[in-house]
PDB file of C-alpha atoms in Angstrom:
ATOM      1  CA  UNK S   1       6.657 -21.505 -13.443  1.00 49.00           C
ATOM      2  CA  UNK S   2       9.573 -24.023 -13.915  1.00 55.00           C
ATOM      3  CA  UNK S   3       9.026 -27.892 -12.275  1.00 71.00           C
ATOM      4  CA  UNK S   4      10.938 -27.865  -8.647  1.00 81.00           C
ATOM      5  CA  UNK S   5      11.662 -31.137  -6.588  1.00 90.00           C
ATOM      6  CA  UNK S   6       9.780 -30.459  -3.357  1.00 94.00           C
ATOM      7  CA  UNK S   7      10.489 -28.506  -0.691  1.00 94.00           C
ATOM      8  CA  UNK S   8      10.810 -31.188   1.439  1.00 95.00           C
ATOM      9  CA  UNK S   9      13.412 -32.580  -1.112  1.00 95.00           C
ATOM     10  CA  UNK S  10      15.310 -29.227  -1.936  1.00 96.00           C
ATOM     11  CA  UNK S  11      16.101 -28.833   1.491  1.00 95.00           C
ATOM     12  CA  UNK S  12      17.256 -32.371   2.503  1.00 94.00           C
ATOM     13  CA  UNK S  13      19.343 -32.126  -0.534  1.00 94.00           C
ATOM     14  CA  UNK S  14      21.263 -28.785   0.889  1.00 93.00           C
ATOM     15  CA  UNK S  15      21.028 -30.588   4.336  1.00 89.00           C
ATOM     16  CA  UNK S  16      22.464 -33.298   3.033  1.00 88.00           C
ATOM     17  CA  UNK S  17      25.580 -30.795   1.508  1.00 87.00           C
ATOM     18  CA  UNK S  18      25.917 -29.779   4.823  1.00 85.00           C
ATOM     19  CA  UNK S  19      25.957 -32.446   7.390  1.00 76.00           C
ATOM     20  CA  UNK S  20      29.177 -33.714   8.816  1.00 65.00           C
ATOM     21  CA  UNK S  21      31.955 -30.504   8.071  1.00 63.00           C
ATOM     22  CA  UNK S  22      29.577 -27.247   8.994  1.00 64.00           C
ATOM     23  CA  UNK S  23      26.633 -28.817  10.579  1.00 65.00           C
ATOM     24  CA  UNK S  24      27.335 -31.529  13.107  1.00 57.00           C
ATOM     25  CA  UNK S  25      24.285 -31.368  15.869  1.00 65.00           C
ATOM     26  CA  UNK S  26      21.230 -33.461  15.014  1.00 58.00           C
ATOM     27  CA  UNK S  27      19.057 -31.125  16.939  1.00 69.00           C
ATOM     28  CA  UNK S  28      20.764 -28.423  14.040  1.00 76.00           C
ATOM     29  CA  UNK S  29      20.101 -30.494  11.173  1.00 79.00           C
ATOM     30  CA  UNK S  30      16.318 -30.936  12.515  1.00 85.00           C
ATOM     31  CA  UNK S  31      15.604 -27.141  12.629  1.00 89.00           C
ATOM     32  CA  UNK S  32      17.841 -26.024   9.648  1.00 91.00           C
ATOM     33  CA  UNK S  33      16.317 -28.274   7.661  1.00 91.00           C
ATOM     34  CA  UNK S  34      12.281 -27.360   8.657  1.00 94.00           C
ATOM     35  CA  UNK S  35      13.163 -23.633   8.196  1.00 95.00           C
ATOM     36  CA  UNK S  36      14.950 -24.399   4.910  1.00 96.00           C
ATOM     37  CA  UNK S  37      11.754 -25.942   3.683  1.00 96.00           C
ATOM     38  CA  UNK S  38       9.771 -22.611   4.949  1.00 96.00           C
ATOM     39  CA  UNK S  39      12.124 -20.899   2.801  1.00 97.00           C
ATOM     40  CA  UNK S  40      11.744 -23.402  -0.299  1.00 97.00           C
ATOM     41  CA  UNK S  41       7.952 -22.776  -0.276  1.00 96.00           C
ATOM     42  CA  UNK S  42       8.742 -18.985  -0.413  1.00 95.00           C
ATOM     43  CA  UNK S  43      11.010 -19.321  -3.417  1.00 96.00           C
ATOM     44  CA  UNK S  44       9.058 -21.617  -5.316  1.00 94.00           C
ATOM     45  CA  UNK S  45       5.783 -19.394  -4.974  1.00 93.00           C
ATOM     46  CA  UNK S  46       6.725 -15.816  -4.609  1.00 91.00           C
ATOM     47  CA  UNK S  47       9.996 -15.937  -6.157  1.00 92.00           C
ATOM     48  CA  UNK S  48       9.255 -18.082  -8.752  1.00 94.00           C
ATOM     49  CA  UNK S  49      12.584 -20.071  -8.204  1.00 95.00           C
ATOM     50  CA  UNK S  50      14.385 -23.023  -6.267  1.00 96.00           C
ATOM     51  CA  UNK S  51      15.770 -22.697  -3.251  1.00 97.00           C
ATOM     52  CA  UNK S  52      19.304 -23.071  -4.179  1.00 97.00           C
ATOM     53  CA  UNK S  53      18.949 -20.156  -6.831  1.00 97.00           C
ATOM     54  CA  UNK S  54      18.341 -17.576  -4.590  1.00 97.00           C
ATOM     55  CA  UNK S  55      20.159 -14.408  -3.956  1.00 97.00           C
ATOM     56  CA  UNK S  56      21.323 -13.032  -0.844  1.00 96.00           C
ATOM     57  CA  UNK S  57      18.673  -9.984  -1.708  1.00 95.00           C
ATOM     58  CA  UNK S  58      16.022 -12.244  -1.617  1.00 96.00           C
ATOM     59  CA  UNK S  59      17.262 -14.345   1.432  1.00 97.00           C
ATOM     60  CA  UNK S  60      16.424 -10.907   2.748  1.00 95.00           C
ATOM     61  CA  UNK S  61      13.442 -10.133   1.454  1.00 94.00           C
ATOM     62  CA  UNK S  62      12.174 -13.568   2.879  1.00 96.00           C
ATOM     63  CA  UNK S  63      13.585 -12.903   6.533  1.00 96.00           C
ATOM     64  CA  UNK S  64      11.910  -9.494   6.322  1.00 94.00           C
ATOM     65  CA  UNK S  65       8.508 -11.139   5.341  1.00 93.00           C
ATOM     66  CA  UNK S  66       8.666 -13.887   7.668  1.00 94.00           C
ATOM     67  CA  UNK S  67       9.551 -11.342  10.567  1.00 93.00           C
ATOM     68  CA  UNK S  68       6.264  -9.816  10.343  1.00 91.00           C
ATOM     69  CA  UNK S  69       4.463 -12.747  11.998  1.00 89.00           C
ATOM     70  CA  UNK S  70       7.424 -14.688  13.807  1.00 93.00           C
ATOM     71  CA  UNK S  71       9.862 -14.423  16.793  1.00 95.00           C
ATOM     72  CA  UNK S  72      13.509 -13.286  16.372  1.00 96.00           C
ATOM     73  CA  UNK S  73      14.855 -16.607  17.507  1.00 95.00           C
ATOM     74  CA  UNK S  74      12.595 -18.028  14.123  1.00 95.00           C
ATOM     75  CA  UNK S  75      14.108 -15.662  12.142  1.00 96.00           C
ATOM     76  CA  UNK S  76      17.659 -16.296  13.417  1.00 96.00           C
ATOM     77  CA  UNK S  77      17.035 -20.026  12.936  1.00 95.00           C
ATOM     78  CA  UNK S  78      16.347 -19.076   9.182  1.00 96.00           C
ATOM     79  CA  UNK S  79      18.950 -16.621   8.467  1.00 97.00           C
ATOM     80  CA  UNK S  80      21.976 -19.006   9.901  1.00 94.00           C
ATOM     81  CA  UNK S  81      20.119 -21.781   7.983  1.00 95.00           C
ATOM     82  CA  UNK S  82      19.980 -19.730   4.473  1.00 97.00           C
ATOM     83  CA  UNK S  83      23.367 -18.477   5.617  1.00 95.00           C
ATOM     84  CA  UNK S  84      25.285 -22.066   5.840  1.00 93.00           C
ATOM     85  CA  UNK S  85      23.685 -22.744   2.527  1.00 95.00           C
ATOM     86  CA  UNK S  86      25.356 -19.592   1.072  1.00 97.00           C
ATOM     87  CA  UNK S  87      28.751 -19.777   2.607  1.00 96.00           C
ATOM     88  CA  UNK S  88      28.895 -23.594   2.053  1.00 93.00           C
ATOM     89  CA  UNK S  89      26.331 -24.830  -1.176  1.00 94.00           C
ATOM     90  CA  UNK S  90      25.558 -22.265  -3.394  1.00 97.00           C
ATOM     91  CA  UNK S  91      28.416 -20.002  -2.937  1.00 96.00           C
ATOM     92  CA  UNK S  92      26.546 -17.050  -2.665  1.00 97.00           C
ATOM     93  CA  UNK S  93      28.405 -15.529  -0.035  1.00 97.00           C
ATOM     94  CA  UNK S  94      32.052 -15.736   0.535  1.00 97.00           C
ATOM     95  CA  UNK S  95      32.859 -18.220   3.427  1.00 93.00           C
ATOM     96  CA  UNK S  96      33.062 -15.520   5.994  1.00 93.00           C
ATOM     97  CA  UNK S  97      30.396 -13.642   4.739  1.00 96.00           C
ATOM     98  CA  UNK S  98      27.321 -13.057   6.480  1.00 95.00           C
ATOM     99  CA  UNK S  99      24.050 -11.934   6.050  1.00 96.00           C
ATOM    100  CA  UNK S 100      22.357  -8.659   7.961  1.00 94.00           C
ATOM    101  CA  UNK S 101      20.421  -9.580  10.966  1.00 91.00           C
ATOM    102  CA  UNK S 102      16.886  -8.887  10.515  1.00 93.00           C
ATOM    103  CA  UNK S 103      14.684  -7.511  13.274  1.00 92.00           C
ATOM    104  CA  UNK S 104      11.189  -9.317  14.103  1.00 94.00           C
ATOM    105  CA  UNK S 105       8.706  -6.995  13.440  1.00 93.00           C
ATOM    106  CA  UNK S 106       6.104  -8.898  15.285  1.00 92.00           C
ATOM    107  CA  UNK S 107       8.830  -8.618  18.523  1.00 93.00           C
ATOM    108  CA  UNK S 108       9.138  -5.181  18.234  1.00 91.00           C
ATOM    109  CA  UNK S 109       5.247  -4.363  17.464  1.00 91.00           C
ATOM    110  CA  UNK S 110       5.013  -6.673  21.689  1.00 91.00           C
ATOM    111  CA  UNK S 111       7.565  -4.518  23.321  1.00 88.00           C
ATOM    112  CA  UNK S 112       6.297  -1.338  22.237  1.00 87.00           C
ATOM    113  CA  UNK S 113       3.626   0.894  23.136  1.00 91.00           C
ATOM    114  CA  UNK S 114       1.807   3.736  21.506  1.00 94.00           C
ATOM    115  CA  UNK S 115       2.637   7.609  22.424  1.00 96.00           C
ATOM    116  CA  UNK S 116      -0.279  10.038  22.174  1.00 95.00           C
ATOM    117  CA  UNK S 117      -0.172  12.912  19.615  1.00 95.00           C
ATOM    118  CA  UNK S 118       0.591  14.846  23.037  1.00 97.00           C
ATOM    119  CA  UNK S 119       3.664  12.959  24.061  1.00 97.00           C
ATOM    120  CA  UNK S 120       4.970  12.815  20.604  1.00 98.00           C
ATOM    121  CA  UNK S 121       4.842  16.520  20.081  1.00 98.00           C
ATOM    122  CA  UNK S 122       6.606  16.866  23.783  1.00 98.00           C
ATOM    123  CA  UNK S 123       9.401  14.357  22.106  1.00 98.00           C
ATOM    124  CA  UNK S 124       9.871  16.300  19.067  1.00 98.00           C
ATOM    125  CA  UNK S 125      10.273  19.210  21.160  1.00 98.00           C
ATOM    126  CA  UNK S 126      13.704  17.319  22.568  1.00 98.00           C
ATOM    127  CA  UNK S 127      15.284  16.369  19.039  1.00 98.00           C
ATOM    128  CA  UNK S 128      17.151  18.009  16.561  1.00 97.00           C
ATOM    129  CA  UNK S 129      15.091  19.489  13.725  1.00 97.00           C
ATOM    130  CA  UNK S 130      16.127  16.718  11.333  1.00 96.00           C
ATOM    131  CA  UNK S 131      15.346  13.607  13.621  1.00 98.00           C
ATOM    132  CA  UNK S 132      12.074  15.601  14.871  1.00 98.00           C
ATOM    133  CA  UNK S 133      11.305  16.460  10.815  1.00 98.00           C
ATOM    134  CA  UNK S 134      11.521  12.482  10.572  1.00 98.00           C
ATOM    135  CA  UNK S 135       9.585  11.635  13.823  1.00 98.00           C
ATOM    136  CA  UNK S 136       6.735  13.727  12.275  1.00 98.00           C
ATOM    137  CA  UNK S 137       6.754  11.900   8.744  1.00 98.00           C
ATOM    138  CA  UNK S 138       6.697   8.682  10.519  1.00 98.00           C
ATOM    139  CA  UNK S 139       3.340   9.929  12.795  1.00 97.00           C
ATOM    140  CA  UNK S 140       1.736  10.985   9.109  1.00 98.00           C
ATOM    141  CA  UNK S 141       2.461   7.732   7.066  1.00 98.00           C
ATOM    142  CA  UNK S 142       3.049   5.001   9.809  1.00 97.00           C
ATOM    143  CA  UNK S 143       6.336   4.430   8.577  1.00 97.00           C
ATOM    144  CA  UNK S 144       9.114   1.576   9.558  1.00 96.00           C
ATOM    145  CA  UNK S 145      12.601   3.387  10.460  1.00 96.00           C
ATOM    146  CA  UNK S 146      14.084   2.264   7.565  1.00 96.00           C
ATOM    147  CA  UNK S 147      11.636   3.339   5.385  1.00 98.00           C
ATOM    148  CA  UNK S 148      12.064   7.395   5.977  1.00 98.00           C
ATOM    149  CA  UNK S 149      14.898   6.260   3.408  1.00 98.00           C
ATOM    150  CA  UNK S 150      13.312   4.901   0.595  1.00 98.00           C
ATOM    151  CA  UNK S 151      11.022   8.025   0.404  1.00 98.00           C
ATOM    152  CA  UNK S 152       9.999   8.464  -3.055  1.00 98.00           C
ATOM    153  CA  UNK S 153       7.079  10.647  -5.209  1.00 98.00           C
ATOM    154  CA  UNK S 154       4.238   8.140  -6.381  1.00 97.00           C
ATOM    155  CA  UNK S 155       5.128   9.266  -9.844  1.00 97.00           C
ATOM    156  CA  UNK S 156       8.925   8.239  -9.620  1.00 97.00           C
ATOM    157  CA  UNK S 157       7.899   4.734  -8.314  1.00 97.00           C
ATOM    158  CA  UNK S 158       4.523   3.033  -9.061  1.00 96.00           C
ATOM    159  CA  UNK S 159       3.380   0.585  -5.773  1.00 97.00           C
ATOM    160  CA  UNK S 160       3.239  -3.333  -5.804  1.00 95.00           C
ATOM    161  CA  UNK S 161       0.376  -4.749  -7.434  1.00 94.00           C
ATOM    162  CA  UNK S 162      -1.476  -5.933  -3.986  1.00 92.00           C
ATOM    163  CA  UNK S 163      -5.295  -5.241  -3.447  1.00 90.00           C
ATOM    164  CA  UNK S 164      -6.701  -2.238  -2.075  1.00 94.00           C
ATOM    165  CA  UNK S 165      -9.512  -1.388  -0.486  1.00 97.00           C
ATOM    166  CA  UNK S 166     -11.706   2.039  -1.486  1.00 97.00           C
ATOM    167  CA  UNK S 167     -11.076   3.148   2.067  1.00 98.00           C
ATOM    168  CA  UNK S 168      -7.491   3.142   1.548  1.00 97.00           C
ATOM    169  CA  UNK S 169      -6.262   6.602   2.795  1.00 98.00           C
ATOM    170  CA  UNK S 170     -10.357   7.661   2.910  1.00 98.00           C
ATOM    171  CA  UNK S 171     -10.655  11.120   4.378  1.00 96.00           C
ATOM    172  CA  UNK S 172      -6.441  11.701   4.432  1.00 94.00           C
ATOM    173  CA  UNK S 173      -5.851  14.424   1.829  1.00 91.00           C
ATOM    174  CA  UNK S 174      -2.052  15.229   0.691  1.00 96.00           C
ATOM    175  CA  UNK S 175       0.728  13.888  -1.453  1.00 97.00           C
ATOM    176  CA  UNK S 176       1.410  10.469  -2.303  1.00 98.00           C
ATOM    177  CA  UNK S 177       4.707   9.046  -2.601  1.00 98.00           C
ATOM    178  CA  UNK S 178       5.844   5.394  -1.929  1.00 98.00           C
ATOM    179  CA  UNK S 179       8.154   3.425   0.450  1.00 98.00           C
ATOM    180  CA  UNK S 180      10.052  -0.083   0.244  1.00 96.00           C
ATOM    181  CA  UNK S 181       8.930  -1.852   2.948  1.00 94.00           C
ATOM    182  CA  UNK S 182       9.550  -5.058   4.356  1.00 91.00           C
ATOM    183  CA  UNK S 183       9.705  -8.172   1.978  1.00 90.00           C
ATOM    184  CA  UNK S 184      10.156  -6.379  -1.137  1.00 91.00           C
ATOM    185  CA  UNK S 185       6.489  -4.529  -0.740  1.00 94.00           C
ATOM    186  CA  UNK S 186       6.723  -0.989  -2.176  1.00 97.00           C
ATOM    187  CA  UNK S 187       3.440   0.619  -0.867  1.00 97.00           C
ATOM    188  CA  UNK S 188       1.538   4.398  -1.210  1.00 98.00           C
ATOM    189  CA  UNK S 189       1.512   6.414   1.282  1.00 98.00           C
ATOM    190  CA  UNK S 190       0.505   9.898   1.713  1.00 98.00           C
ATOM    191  CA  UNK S 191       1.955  13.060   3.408  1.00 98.00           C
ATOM    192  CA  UNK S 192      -0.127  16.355   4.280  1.00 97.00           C
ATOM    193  CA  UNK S 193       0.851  19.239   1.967  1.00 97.00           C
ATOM    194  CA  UNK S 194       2.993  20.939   4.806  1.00 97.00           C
ATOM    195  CA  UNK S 195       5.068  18.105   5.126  1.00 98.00           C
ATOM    196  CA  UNK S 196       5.075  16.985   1.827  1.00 98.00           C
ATOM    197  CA  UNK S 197       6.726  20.500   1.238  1.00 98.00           C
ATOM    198  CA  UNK S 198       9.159  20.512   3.589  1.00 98.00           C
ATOM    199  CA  UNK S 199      10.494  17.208   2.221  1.00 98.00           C
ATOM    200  CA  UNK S 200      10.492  18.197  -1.246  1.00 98.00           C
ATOM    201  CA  UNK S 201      12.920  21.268   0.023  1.00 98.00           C
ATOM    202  CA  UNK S 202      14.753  18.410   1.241  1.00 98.00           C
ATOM    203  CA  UNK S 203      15.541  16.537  -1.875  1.00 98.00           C
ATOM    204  CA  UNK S 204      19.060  15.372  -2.922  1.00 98.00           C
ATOM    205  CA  UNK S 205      20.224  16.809  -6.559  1.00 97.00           C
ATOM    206  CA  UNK S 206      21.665  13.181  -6.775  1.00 97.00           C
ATOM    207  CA  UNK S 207      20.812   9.769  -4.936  1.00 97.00           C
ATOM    208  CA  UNK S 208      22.432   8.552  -2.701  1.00 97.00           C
ATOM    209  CA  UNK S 209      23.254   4.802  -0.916  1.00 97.00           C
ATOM    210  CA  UNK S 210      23.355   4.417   2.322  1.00 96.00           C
ATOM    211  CA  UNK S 211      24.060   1.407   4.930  1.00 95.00           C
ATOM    212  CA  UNK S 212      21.633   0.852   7.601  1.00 94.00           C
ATOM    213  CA  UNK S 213      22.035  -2.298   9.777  1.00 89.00           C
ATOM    214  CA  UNK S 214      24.038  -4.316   7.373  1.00 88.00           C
ATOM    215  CA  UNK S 215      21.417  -3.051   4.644  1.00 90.00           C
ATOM    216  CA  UNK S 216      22.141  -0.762   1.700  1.00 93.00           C
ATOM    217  CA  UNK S 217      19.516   1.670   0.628  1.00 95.00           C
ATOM    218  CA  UNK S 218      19.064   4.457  -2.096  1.00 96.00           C
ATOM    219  CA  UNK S 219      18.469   7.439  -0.948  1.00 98.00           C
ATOM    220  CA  UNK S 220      16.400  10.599  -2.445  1.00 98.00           C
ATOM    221  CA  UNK S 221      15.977  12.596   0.163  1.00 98.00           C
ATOM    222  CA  UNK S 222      18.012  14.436   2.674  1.00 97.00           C
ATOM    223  CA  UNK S 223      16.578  12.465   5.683  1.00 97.00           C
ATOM    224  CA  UNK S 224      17.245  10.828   8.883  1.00 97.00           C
ATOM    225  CA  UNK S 225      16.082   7.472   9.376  1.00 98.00           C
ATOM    226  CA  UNK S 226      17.648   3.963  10.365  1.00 96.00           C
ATOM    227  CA  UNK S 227      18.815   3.374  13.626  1.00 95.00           C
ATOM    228  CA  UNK S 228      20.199   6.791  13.721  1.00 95.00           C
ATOM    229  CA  UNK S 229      16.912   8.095  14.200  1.00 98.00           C
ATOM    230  CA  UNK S 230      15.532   5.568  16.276  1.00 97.00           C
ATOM    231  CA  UNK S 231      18.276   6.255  18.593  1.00 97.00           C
ATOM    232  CA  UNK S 232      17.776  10.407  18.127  1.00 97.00           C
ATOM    233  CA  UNK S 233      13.803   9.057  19.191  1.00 98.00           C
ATOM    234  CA  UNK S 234      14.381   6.595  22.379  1.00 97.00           C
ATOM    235  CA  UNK S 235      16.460   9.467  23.954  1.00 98.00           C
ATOM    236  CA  UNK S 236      14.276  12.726  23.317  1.00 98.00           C
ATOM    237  CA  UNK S 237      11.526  10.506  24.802  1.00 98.00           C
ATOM    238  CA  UNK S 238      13.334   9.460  27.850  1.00 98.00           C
ATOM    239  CA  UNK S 239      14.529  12.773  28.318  1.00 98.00           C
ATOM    240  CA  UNK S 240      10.809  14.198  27.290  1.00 98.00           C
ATOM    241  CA  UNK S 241       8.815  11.877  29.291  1.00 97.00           C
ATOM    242  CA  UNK S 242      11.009   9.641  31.433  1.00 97.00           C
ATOM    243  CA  UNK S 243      10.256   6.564  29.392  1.00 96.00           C
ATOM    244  CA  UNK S 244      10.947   5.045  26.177  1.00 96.00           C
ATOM    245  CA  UNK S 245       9.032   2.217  23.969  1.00 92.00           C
ATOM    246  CA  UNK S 246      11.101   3.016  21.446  1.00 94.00           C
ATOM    247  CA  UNK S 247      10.493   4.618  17.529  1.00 96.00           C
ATOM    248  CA  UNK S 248       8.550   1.760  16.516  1.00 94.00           C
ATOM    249  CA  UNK S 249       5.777   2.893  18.901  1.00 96.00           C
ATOM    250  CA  UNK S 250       5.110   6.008  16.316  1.00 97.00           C
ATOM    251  CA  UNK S 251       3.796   3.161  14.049  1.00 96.00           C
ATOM    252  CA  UNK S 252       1.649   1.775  16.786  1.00 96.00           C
ATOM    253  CA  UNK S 253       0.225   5.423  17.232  1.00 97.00           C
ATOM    254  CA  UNK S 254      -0.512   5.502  13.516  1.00 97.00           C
ATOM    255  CA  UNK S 255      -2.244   2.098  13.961  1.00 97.00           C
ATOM    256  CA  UNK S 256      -4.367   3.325  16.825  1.00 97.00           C
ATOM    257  CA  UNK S 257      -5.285   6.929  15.849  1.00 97.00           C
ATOM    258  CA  UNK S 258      -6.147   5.621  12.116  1.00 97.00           C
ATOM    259  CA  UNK S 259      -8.243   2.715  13.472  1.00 97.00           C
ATOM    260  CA  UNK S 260     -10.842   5.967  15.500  1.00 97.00           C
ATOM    261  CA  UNK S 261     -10.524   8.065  12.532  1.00 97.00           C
ATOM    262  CA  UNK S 262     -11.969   5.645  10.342  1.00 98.00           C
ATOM    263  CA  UNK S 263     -14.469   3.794  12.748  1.00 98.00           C
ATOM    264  CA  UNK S 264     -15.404   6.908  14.732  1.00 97.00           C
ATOM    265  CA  UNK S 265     -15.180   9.677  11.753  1.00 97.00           C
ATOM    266  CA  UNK S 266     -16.220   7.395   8.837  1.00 97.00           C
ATOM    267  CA  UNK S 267     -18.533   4.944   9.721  1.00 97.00           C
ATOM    268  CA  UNK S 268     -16.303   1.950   8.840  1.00 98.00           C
ATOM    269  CA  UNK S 269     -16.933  -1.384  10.575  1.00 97.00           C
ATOM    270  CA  UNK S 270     -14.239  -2.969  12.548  1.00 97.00           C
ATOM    271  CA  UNK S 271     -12.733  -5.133   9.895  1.00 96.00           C
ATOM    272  CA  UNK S 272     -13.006  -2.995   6.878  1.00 97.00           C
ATOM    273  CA  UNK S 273     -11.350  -0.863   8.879  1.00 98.00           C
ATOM    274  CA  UNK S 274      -8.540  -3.013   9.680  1.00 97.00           C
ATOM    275  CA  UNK S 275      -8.046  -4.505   6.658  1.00 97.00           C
ATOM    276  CA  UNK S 276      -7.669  -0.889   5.685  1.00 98.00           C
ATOM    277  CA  UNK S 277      -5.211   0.533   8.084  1.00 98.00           C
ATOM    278  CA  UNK S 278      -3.104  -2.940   7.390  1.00 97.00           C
ATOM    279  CA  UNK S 279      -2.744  -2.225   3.891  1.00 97.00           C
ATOM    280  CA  UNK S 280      -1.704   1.269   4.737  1.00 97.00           C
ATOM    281  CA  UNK S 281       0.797   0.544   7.034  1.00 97.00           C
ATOM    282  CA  UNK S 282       2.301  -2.546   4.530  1.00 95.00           C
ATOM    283  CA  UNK S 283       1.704  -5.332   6.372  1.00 94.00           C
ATOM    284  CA  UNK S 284       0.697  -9.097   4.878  1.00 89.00           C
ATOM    285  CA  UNK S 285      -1.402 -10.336   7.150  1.00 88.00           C
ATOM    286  CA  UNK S 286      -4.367  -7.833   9.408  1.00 92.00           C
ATOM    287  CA  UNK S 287      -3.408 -10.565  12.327  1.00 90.00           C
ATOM    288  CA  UNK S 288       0.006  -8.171  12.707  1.00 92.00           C
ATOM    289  CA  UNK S 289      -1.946  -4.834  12.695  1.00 94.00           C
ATOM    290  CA  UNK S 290      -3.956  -6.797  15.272  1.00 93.00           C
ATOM    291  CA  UNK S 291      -1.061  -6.307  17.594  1.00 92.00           C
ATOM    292  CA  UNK S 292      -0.507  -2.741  16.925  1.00 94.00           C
ATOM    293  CA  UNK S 293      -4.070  -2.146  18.448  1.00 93.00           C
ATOM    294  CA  UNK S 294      -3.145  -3.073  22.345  1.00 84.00           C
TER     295      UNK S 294
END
């Protein structure tokens, strides 16, 4: 790893770019500067670079990891900080460029609610076949709406190199492919056979990109995802069950329902098994999978 001033220093030095012309509030300079330290840490450890050196792909690979345990207003505090430095510093972005907004996982994961295997079937029922084909991948795998795009066969993609438990996917039979999930993680998952075929009948001759919140993504399958099925989701369930928590809450069912299977059906102790079902469901930290278990 190459010698970096501080993080303290690397961000007073881009404060120090901006003061005056773009950034004029003190109250400004005080937060853009703490969350441009945040971000200086990230680069220098998981990135391997300095903080002026990185990329608007990897400005959002660090809002997506920090979302997983922070607020939105955090994570808007760091994206118009990264942002400034972009437009105005490093001239990574053109001056009215901007970057996507990136949603808080951890906000979503506290304003949603899990739906029972019962009430998602009854949901289902009310989409289209595509968005109901996508609502039951995401049961199967716990999957983020974005990642039903990024759908690809284990073989085509090898995972992250991240630890994992023995119980990983213990007792779940099926095909593995893997995702790209938030902060750059590419993780296994695994589909039962029947669905696994289906999407296979489903795959494009040629991939494909496609824009998604500001967000470009390759595609290799013929399948709904984004907000475009998250919307498809919120209304089958309002018009299914009077009530939406929105698609998110599939992943919280995943959580839940994964969480019995392994405790009740295998024997597992609390926090193997959560350390388990976090690593399945990509997340960083068991704290966040915490939340999915309300």
């Amino acid at each position: 790893m190459g010698k970096f001033a501080s993080p303290a220093k690397q961000a007073a030095s881009v404060l120090k770019a901006l003061q005056g012309d773009k950034i004029q509030s003190v109250g400004s300079v005080r937060n853009y500067e703490e969350a441009l330290k945040h971000i200086a840490e990230y680069a220098k450890n998981e990135l391997r670079c300095s903080l002026r050196d990185m990329t608007p792909s990897q400005a959002i690979l660090y809002l997506e990891y920090r979302g997983q345990d922070h607020g939105q207003s955090s994570l808007n505090m760091s994206k118009q900080a990264l942002q400034h430095m972009m437009q105005s510093v490093t001239h990574q972005l053109a001056p009215n460029e901007k970057l996507p907004t990136i949603t808080s996982e951890r906000d979503e994961a506290l304003n949603s609610r899990a739906y029972s295997s019962e009430h998602l079937k009854m949901v289902m029922d009310c989409q289209r076949e595509n968005n109901a084909f996508s609502t039951a991948i995401s049961e199967a795998a716990g999957l983020r709406a974005h990642e039903l795009f990024t759908i690809r066969p284990l073989a085509a993609r090898a995972p992250s190199d991240r630890p994992a438990l023995e119980t990983k996917f213990l007792g779940r039979e099926g095909h593995a492919y893997t995702v790209h999930g938030k902060g750059g993680l590419i993780r296994e998952i695994r589909l039962p056979n029947e669905l696994a075929e289906r999407l296979e009948e489903k795959r494009l001759p040629e991939p494909r990109t496609i824009t998604d919140r500001g967000v470009n993504y390759q595609q290799f399958y013929d399948l709904n995802g984004g907000n475009r099925w998250s919307s498809s989701f919120s209304t089958a369930s309002n018009r299914a069950l009077g009530w939406s928590t929105g698609a998110h809450g599939v992943r919280h069912s995943y959580a839940q329902s994964r969480m019995r299977e392994l405790q009740v059906s295998h024997g597992l102790d609390r926090h193997t098994a959560l350390e388990t079902v976090s690593q399945e469901m990509g997340h960083f930290r068991p704290s966040i999978t915490e939340v999915y278990l309300r």
